[in-house]
XYZ file of C-alpha atoms in Angstrom:
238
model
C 6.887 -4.234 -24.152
C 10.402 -3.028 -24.379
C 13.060 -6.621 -23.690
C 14.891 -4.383 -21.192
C 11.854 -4.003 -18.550
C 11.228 -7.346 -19.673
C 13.943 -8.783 -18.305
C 13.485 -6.551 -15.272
C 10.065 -8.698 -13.580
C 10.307 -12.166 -12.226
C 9.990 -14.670 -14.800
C 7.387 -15.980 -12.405
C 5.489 -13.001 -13.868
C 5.668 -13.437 -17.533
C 4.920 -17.206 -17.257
C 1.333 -15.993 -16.079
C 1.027 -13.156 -18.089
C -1.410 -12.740 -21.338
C 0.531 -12.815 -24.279
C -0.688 -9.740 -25.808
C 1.544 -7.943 -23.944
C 4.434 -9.270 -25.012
C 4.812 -6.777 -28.000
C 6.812 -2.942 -27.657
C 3.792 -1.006 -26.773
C 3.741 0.532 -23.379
C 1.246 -0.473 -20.702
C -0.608 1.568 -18.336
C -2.502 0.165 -15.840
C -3.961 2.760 -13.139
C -3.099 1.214 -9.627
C -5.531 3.057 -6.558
C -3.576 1.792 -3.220
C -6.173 2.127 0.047
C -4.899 2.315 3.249
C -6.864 -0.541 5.676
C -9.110 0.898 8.216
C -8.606 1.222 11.488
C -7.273 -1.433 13.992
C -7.412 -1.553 17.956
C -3.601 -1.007 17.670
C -3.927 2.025 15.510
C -6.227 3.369 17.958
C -3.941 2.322 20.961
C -0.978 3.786 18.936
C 0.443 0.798 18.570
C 3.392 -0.362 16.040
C 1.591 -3.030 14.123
C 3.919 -3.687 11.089
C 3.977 -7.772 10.222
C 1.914 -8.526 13.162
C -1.825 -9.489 11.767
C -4.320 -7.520 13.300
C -7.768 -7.061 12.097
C -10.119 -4.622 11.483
C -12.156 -2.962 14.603
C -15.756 -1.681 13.859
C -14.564 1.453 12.597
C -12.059 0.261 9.895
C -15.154 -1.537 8.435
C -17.355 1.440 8.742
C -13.694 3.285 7.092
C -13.661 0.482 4.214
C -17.450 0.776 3.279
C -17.492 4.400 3.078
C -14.158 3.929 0.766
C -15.945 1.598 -1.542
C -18.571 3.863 -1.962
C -16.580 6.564 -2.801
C -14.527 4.136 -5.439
C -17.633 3.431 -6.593
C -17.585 6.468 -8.755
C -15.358 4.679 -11.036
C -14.806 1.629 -12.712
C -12.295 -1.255 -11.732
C -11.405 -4.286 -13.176
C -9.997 -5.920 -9.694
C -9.027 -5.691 -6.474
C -6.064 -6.966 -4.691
C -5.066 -7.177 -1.259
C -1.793 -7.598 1.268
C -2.414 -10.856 2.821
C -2.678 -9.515 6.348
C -6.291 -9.603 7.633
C -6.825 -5.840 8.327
C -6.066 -4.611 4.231
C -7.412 -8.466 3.030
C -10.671 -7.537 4.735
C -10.736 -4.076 3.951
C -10.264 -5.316 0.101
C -12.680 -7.811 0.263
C -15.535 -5.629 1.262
C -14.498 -3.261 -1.651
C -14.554 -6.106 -3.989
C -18.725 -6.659 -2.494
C -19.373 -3.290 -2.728
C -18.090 -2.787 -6.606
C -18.907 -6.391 -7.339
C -15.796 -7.837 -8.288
C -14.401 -11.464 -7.201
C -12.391 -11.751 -3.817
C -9.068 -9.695 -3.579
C -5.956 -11.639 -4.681
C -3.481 -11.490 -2.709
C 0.349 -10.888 -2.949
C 2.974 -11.417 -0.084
C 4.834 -7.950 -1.277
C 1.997 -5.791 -0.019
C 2.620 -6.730 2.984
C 3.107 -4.139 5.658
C 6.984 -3.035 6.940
C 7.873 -5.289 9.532
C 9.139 -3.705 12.393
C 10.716 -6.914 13.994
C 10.944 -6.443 17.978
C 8.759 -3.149 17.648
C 5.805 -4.611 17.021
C 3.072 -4.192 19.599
C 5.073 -1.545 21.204
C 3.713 2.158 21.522
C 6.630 5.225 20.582
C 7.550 5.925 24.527
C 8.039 2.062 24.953
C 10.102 2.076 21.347
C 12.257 4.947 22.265
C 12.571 3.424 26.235
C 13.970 -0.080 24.900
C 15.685 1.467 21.911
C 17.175 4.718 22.777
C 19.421 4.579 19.382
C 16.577 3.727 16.913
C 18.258 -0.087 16.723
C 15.505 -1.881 16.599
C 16.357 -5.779 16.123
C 14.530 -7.003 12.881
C 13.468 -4.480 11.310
C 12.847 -3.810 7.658
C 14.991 -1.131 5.847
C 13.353 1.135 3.906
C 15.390 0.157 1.002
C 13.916 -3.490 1.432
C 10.556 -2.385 1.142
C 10.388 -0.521 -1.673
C 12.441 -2.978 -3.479
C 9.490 -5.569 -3.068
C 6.375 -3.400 -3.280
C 7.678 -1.924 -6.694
C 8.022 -5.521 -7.736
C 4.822 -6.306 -6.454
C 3.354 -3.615 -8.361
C 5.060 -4.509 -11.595
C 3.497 -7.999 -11.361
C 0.305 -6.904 -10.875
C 0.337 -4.046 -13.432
C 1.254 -6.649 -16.138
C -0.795 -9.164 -15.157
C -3.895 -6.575 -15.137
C -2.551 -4.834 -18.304
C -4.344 -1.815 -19.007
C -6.791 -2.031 -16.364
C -7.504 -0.487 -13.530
C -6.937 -1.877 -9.995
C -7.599 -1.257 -6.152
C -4.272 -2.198 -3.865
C -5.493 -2.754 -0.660
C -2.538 -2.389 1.715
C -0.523 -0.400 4.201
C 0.825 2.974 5.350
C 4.379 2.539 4.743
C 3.703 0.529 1.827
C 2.000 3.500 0.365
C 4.052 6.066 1.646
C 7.739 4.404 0.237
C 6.147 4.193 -3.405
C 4.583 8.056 -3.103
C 8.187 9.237 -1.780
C 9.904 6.867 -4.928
C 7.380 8.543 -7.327
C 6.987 11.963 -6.251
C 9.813 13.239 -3.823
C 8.231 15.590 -1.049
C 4.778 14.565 -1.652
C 4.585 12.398 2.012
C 6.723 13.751 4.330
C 7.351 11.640 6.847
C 6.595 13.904 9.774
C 4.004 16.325 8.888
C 1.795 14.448 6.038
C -0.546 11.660 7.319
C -1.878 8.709 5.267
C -4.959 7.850 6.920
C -7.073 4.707 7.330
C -9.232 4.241 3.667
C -7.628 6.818 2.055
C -7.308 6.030 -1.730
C -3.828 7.332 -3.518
C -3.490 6.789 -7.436
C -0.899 5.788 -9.794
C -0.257 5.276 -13.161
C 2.592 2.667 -13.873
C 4.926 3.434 -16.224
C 6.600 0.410 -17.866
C 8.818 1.695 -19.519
C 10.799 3.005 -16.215
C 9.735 0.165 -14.390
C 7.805 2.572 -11.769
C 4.950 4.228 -10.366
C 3.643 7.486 -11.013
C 1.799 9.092 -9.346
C -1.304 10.907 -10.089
C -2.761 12.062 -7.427
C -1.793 11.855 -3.159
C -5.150 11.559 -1.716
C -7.596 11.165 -4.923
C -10.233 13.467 -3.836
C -12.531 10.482 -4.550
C -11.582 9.548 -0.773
C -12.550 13.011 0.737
C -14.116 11.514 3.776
C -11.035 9.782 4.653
C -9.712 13.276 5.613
C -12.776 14.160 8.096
C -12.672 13.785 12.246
C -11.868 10.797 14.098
C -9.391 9.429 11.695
C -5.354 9.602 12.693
C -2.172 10.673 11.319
C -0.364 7.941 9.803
C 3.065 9.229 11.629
C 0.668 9.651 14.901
C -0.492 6.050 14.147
C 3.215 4.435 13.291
C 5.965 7.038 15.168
C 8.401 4.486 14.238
C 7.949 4.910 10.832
C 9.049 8.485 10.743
C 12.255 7.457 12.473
C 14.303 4.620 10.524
């Protein structure tokens, strides 16, 4: 791998990593990130960011139909944000394929939304009329970790292929870093289980991205499942 990506990740990361890659051939390692199902919040329109929330019936019903649908292909491991509602949703894609418990990593985490949280959009926009909401994460922020996060686990499963079980605003910063246009904020959802693939490209230290909603997650798209931006209205604000 080329020194100057290298010297990009954490040492944290090459202390763990396999040293077979630690030559100048690039690595590719196909990342799948999955949305968690659904949540009482998400169905109360709630802003759920850092606040741990888990899984309602239907965002298991939402994560089994996704691992059957991933099913088509073959992983090597699943990972997970540690918050309940994408750990869970990862663990009972890890059953379903029959791979070991999801890993997880702090950077998946979801946006926080500091004082937000809980809140639905006419309570956001009653308290905080100028979009200043105390605490929260800027966008900058987040994609500065996730793409970390991503590099980490790309090297550390190097040339293998991986489910990222995580969030909607995790997802959507690394589609709009990879593919400009792809996710706009205000008129493209990112539902609950949807599956979106990458490719990481080590050599730019970044994601690319094959394809927004793999059409392996088709039933994520049918009725009864919301619009990310109807889901988080914050999100498509600051």
């Amino acid at each position: 791998m080329p020194r100057r990506v290298r010297d990009e990740v954490p040492r944290r990361v090459w202390d763990e990593v396999p040293r077979r890659v630690w030559d100048d051939r690039a690595v590719t390692t196909l990342l799948y990130l999955v949305r968690h199902g659904e949540t009482d919040w998400n169905a109360e329109r709630r802003i759920q960011g850092s606040t741990d929330i888990p899984l309602n019936d239907t965002g298991r019903r939402q994560a089994r139909s996704t691992a059957t649908l991933l099913d088509r292909r073959r992983f090597d491991a699943v990972v997970a944000s540690p918050l309940s509602r994408a750990f869970e949703t990862g663990s009972i894609i890890a059953d379903h394929l029959g791979l070991a418990a999801p890993a997880t990593y702090a950077g998946l985490a979801e946006r926080s939304y500091g004082e937000a949280e809980g809140l639905t959009d006419d309570e956001v926009r009653e308290r905080y009329p100028h979009d200043d909401v105390p605490g929260r994460e800027s966008r900058s922020a987040l994609l500065d970790r996730v793409t970390e996060t991503l590099a980490e686990i790309a090297v550390r499963y190097d040339a293998g292929s991986v489910v990222v079980a995580t969030h909607g605003a995790v997802i959507r910063s690394i589609v709009n870093a990879a593919a400009p246009g792809t996710a706009d904020r205000h008129s493209t959802p990112i539902r609950n289980g949807s599956v979106h693939s990458f490719r990481w490209d080590p050599e730019r230290f970044h994601a690319e991205l094959v394809r927004f909603d793999d059409p392996i997650d088709g039933v994520s798209d049918g009725p009864g499942r919301y619009a990310f931006e109807y889901q988080n209205p914050l999100e498509r604000r600051g």
